[in-house]
Coordinates of C-alpha atoms in Angstrom, one line a residue:
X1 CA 161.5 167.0 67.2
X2 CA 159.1 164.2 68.6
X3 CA 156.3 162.6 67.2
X4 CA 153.7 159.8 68.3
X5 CA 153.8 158.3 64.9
X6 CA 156.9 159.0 62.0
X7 CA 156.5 157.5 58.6
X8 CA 158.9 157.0 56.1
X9 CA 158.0 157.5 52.6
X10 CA 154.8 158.9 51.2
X11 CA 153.8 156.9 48.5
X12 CA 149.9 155.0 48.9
X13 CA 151.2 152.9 51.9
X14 CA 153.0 155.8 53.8
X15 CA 151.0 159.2 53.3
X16 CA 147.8 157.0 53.9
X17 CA 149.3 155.5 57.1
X18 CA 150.1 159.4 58.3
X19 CA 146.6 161.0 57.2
X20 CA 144.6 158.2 59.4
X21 CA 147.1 158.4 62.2
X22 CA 146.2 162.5 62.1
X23 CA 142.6 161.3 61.9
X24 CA 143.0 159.2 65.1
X25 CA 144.9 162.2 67.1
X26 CA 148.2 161.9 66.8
X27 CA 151.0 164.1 66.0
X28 CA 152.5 162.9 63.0
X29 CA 155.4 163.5 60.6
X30 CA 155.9 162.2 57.0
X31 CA 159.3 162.0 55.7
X32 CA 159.9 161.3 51.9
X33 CA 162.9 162.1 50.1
X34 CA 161.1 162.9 46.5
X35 CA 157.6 163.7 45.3
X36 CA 154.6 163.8 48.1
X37 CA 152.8 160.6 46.7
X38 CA 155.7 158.3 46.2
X39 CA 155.9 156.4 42.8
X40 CA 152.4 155.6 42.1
X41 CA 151.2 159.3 41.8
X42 CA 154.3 160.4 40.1
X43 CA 156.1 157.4 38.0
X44 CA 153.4 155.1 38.1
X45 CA 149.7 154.1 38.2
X46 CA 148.6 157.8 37.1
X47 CA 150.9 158.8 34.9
X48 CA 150.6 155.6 33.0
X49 CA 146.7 155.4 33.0
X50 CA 147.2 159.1 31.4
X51 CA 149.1 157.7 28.7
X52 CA 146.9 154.9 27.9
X53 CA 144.0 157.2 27.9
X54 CA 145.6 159.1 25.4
X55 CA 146.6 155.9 23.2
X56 CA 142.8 154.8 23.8
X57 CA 141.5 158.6 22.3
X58 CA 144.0 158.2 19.6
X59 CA 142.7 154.5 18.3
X60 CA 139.1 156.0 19.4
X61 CA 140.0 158.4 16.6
X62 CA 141.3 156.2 13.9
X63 CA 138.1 154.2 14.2
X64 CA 136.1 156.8 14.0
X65 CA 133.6 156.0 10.7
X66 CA 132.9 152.7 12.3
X67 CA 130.6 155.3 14.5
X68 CA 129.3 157.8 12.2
X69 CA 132.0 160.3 12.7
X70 CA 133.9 161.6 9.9
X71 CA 137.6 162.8 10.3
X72 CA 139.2 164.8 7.6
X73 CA 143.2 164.9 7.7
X74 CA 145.5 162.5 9.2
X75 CA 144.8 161.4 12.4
X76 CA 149.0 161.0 13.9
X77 CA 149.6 160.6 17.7
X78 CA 151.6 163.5 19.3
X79 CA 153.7 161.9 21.8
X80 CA 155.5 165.0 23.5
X81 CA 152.0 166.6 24.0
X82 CA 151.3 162.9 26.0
X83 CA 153.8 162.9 28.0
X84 CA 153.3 166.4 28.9
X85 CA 149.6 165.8 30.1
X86 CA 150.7 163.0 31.6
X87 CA 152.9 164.7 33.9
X88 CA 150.4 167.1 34.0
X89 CA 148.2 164.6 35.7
X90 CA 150.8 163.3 38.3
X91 CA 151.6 166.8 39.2
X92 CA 147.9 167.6 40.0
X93 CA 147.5 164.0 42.0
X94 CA 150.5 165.1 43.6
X95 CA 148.9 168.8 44.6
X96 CA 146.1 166.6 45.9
X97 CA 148.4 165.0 49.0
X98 CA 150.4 167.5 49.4
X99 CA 146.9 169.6 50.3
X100 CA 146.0 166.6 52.3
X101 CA 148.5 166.5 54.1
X102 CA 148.2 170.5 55.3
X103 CA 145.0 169.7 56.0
X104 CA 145.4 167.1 58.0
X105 CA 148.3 169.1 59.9
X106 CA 151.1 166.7 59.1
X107 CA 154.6 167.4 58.7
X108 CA 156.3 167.2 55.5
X109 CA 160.1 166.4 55.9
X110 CA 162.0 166.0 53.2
X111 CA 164.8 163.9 52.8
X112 CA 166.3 160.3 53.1
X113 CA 164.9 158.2 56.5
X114 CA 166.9 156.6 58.3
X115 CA 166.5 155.0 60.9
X116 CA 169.5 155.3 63.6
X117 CA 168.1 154.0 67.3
X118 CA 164.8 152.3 68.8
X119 CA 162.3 155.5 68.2
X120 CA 164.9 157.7 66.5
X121 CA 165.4 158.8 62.3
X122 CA 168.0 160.9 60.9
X123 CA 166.7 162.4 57.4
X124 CA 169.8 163.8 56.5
X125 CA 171.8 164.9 59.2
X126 CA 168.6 166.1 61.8
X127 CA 167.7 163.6 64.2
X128 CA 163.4 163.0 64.9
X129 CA 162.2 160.7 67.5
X130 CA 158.8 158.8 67.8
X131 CA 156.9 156.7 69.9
X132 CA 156.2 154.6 67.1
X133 CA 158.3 154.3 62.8
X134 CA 156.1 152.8 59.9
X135 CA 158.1 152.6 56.5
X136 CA 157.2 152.6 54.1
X137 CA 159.9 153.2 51.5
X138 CA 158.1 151.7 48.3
X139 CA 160.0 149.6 45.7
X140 CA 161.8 151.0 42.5
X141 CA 162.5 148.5 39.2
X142 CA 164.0 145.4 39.4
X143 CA 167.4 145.2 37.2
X144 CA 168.8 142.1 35.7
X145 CA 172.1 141.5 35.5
X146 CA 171.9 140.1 31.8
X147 CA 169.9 143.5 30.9
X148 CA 171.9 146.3 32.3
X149 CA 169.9 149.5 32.5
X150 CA 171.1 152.8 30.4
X151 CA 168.1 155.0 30.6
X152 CA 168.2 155.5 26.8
X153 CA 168.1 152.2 25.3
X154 CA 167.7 149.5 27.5
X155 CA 164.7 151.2 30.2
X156 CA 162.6 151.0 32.6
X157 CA 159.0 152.4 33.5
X158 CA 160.1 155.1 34.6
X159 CA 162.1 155.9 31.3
X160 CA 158.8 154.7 29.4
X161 CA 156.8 157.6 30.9
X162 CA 158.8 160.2 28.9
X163 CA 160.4 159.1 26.0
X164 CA 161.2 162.1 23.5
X165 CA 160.0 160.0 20.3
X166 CA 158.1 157.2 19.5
X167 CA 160.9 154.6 18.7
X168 CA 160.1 152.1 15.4
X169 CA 160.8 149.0 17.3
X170 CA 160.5 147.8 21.3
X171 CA 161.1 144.5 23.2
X172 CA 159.6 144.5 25.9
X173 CA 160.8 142.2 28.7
X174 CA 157.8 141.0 30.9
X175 CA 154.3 140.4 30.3
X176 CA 153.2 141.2 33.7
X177 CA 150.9 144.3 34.7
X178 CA 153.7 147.2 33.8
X179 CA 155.3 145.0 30.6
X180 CA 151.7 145.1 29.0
X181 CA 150.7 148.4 29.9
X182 CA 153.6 149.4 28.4
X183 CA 153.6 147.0 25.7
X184 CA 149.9 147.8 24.5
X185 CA 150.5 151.8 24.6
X186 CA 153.4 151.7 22.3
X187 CA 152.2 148.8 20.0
X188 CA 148.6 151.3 20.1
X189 CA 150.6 154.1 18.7
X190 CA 152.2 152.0 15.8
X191 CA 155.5 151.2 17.4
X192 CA 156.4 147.2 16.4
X193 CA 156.3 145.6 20.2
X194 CA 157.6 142.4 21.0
X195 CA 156.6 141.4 24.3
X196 CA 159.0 138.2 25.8
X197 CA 157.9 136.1 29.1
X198 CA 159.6 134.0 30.6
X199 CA 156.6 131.8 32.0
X200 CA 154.2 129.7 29.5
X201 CA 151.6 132.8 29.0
X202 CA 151.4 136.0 29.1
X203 CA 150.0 137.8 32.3
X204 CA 151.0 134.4 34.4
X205 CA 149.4 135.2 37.0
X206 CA 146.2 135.6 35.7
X207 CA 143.4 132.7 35.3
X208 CA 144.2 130.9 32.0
X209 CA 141.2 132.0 29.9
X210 CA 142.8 135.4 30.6
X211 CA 146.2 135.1 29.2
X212 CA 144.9 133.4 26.3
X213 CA 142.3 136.0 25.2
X214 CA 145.6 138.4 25.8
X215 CA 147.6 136.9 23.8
X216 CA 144.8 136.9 20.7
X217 CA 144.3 140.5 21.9
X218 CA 148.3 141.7 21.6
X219 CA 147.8 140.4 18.0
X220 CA 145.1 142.3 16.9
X221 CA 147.5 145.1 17.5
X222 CA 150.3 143.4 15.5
X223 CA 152.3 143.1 18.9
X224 CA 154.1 140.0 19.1
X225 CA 154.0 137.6 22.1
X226 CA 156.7 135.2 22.9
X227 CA 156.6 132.8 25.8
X228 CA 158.1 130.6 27.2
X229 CA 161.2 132.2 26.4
X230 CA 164.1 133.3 28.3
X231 CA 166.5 136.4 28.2
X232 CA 170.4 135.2 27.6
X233 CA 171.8 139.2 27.4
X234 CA 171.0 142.0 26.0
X235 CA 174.1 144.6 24.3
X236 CA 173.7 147.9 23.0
X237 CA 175.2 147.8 19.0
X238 CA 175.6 151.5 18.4
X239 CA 171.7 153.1 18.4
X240 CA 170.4 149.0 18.3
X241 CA 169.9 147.1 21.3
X242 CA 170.1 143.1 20.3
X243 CA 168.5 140.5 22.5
X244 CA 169.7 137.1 23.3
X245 CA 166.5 134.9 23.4
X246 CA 166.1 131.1 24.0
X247 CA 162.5 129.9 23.6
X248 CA 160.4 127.4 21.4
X249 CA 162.5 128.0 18.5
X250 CA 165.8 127.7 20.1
X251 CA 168.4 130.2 20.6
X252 CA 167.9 133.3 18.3
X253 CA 168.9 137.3 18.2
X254 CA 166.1 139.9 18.2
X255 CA 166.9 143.8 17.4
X256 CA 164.8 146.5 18.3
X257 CA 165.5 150.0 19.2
X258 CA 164.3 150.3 22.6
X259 CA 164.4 147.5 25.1
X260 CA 161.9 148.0 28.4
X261 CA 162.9 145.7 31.4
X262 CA 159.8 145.0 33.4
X263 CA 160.9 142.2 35.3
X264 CA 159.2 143.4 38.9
X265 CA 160.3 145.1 41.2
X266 CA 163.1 145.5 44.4
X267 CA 162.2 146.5 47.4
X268 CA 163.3 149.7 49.1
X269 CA 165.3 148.4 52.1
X270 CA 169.1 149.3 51.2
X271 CA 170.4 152.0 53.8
X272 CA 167.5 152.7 55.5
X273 CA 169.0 151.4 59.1
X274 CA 167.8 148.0 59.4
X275 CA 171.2 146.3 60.1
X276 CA 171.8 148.9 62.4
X277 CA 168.4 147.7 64.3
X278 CA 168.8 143.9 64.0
X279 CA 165.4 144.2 61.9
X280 CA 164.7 141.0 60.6
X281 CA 164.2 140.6 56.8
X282 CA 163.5 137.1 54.6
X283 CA 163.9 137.0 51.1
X284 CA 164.4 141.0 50.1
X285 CA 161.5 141.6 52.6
X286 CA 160.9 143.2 56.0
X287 CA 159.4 140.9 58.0
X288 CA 156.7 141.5 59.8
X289 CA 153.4 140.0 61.6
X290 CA 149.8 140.5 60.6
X291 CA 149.5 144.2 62.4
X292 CA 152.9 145.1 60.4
X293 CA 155.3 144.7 63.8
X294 CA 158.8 144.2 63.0
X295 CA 161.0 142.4 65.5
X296 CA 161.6 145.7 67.0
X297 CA 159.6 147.0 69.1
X298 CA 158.5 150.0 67.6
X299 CA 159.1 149.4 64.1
X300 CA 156.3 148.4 61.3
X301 CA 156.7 147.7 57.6
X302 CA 153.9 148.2 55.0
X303 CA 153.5 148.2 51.6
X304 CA 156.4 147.0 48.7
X305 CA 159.0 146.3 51.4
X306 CA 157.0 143.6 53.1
X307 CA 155.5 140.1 51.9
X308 CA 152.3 140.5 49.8
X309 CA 150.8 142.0 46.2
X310 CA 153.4 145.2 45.0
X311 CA 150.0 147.4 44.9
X312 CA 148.9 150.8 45.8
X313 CA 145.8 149.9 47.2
X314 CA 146.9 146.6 49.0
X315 CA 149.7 149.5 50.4
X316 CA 147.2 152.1 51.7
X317 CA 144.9 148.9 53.5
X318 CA 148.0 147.6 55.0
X319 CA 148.4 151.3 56.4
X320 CA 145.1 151.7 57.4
X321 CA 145.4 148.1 59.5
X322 CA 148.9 149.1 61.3
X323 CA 147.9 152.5 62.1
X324 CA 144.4 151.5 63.8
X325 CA 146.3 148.7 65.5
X326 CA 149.0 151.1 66.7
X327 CA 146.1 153.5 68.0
X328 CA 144.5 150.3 70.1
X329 CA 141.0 149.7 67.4
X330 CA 142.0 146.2 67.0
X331 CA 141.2 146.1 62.8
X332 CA 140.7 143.0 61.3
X333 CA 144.0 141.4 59.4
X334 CA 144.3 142.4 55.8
X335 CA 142.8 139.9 54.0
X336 CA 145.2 138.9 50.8
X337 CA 143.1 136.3 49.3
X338 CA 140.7 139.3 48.6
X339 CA 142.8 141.9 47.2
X340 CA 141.5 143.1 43.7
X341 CA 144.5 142.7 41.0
X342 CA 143.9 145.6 37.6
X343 CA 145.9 145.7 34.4
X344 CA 144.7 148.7 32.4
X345 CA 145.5 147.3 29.0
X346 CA 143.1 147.4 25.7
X347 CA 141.0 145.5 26.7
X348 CA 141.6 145.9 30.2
X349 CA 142.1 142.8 32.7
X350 CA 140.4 142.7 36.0
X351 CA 140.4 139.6 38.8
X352 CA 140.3 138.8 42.8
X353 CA 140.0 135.8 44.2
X354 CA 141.0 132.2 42.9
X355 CA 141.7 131.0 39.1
X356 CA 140.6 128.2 37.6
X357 CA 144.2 126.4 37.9
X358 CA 144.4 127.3 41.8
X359 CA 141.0 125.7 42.3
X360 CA 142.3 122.3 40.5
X361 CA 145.8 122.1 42.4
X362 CA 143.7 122.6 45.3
X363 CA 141.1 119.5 45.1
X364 CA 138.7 122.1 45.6
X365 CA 135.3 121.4 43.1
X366 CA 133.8 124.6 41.6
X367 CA 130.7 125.7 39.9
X368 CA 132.0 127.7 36.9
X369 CA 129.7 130.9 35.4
X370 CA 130.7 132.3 31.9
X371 CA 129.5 135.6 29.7
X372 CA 131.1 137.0 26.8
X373 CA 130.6 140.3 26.1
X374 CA 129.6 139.8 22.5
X375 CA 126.2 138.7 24.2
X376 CA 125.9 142.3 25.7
X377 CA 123.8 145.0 24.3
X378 CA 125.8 147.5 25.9
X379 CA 129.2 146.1 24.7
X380 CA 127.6 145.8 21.3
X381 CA 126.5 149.5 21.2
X382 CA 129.8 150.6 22.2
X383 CA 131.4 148.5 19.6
X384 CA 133.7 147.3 22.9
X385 CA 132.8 143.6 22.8
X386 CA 135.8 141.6 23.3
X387 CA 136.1 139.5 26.5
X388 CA 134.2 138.4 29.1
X389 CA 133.0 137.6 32.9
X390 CA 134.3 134.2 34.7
X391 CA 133.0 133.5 38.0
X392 CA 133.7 130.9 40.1
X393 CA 131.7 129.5 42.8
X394 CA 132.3 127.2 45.8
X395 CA 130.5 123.8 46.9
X396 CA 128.1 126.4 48.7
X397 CA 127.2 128.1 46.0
X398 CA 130.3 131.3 47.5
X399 CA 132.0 133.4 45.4
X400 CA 135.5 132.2 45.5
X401 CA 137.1 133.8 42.2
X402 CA 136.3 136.0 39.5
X403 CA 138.1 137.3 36.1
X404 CA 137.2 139.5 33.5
X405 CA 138.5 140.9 30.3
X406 CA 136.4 143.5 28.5
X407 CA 136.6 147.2 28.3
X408 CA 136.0 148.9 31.6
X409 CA 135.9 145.8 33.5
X410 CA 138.3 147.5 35.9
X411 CA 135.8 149.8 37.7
X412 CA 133.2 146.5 37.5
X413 CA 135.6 144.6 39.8
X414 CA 134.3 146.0 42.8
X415 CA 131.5 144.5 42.7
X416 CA 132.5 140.3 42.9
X417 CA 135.7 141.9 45.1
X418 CA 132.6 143.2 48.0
X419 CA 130.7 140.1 46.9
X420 CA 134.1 137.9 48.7
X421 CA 134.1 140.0 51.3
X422 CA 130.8 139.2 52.1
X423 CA 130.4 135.7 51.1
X424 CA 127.8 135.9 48.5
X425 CA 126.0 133.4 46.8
X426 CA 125.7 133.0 43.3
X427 CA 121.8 133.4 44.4
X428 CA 122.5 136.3 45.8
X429 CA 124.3 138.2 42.9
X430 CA 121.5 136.7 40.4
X431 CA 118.7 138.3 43.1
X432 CA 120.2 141.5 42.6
X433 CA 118.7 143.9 40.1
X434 CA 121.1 145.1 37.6
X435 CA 120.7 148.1 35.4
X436 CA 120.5 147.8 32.1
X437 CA 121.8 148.5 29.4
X438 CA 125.0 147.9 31.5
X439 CA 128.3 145.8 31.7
X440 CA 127.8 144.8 35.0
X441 CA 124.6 142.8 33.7
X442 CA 127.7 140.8 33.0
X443 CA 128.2 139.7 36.4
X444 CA 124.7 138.7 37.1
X445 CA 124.9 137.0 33.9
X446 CA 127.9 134.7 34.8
X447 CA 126.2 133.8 38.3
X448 CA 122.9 132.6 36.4
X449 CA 125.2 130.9 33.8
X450 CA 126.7 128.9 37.3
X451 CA 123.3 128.1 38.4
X452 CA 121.9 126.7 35.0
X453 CA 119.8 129.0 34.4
X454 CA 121.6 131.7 32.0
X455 CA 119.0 134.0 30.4
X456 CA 120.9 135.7 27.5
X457 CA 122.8 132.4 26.7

């Protein structure tokens, strides 16, 4: 079987990469060895937002008089009937591609990729050659040594997604994007979360501001945050995991009965031929140039297994950019300094561009535009008005960062992320008209903030 274009894995990088080859002519095929969709549509982003969505009905629900809306009879949280609609949800995302992909006449094989020769894959024992291979093989979750992974006790995400009852107690081992997810639906449905970091704040890689207003966030929902605290070992005592910790405090055991390692994740790159090929790789990565060409001719990378943001959509724009440059369109590099960063948590964390911190290490002087959402009529009226809007603005008045924290915030992102892109002004963003009553009047709120000239301030 030949193909112009093979790719290998079908998660946001991969079935992306094959539906705009299709669109550009070519014949393509699509291998994956598991669910059309990869990770993100089945274990991950979905699946989780359909959780959270049902912790956010349930605390909706509990706070119901606080809007006129009386509830007789206990209002309890149903976790099987969660869990179900959320695989509900992945199994209808994963219709989705598996209809795009008929449309778009691609070939579905399934198996494990491997890649055997210059141009050639074997998925299990049947050979396919192509002009040109992208893989895009994903990543799965990173396992500690110290934290060895049972499936029962000590988890992962994907073990998260389906528990079979709400435990009493959960450490939770990482305070990035999946640990607080994670960390804020069980702690929302009652369950006593401790959340440990490593780093000096939670969400480290956010602005500063950020992690703080977290951190007073997780304890409005009696979750406990330590950081700056390290993970010695963690043992299973008969149906009790107990945690080695050594933070502010000093050495100290914590018990819980559930323990969710979210630590990162690992790369996809074990077995998939690229010894075989002399395919270079640096630090658990393929590596690649800035149209996603391995050393082989050939042979691209995209998504998780390369150097970059572990993110569906920076995945499906790296796919996008290889593809066209395969196909001779010449696309412009991805541009990383610009890809959006979301953390769906209550309330929900949204940012692209530079922090604060960067700024400073960088000499780099910036005007700085503030709004807090207790200032907003519609964040007042939904009774939603914890966080805020942080831009930050270059010498020339150019959108260079901007961070928010606030309920919805993640669909507002788009907004300061197509600003960067095209190097608005903070003039610009005020001279647009935004509706009202609207969160969004947020971001034209921090931009006259910048300028001097904040009205609602």
């Amino acid at each position: 079987m030949k193909y112009d274009i093979l790719v290998v894995g079908s998660g946001p990088g991969g079935y992306v990469a094959a539906i705009r080859a299709a669109q550009l002519g070519k014949r393509v095929g699509l291998v994956e060895r598991a669910e059309a969709g990869g990770v993100c549509l089945n274990w991950g982003c979905i699946p989780t937002k359909a959780l959270l969505k049902s912790a956010q009905i349930y605390a909706h629900c509990k706070a119901a008089e606080q809007y006129g809306v009386e509830i007789t009879g206990e209002v309890r949280p149903a976790l099987d009937k969660m869990v179900a609609r959320s695989r509900g949800v992945a199994e209808t995302m994963n219709k989705g591609v598996l209809f795009l992909l008929k449309k778009n006449n691609i070939d579905l094989i399934t198996g494990f990729g491997r890649l055997t020769a210059p141009g050639h894959v074997d998925v299990d024992g049947t050979d396919y050659e192509a002009d040109h291979i992208v893989l895009a093989t994903g990543a799965r979750p990173r396992e500690m040594p110290f934290m060895p992974v049972d499936g029962k006790r000590v988890i992962t995400s994907r073990e998260a997604l389906t528990l079979n009852e709400l435990p009493e107690t959960m450490i939770v081992v990482g305070s990035g994007a999946i640990g607080s997810e994670f960390a804020c639906f069980y702690a929302t449905l009652g369950v006593k979360v401790t959340v440990v970091e490593y780093l000096p704040r939670m969400m480290p890689l956010e602005d500063e501001e950020v992690s703080k207003t977290m951190e007073r966030a997780f304890r409005k929902l009696r979750a406990t945050v330590l950081t700056s605290t390290t993970v010695k070992g963690v043992k299973i005592a008969g149906d009790r995991c107990e945690v080695e910790i050594e933070g502010k405090k000093g050495p100290e055991t914590l018990t819980a009965d559930v323990v969710l390692s979210a630590v990162g994740v690992q790369a996809n790159i074990e077995g998939i031929g690229l010894e075989e090929l002399g395919i270079a790789v640096e630090r658990g990565k393929v590596a690649v140039d800035e149209y996603y060409r391995t050393n082989v001719a050939g042979v691209y990378a995209i998504g998780d297994i390369v150097k970059g943001p572990a993110l569906a959509h920076a995945a499906s724009a790296e796919a996008v950019c290889c593809v066209e440059a395969i196909c001779g369109l010449n696309p412009a590099p991805v541009d990383y300094a610009n890809i959006p960063s979301c953390i769906f948590t209550t309330p929900e964390v949204a940012s692209v561009g530079m922090t604060e911190q960067e700024a400073a290490e960088k000499g780099m002087a910036v005007k700085i535009g503030r709004f807090p959402f207790t200032a907003s009529g519609k964040a007042t009226a939904a009774g939603d008005r914890d966080g805020f809007v942080k831009l930050l603005f270059d010498a020339d008045d150019k959108l260079v960062g901007a961070h928010m924290v606030g309920a919805n915030v993640t669909e507002m992102l788009a907004e300061p992320t197509l600003a960067r892109t095209l190097g608005a002004t903070a003039e610009a963003i005020v001279r647009t008209v935004h509706a009202h009553p609207t969160l969004n009047e947020g971001v034209a709120e921090a931009a006259e903030a910048a300028l001097g000239h904040a009205i609602h301030l």
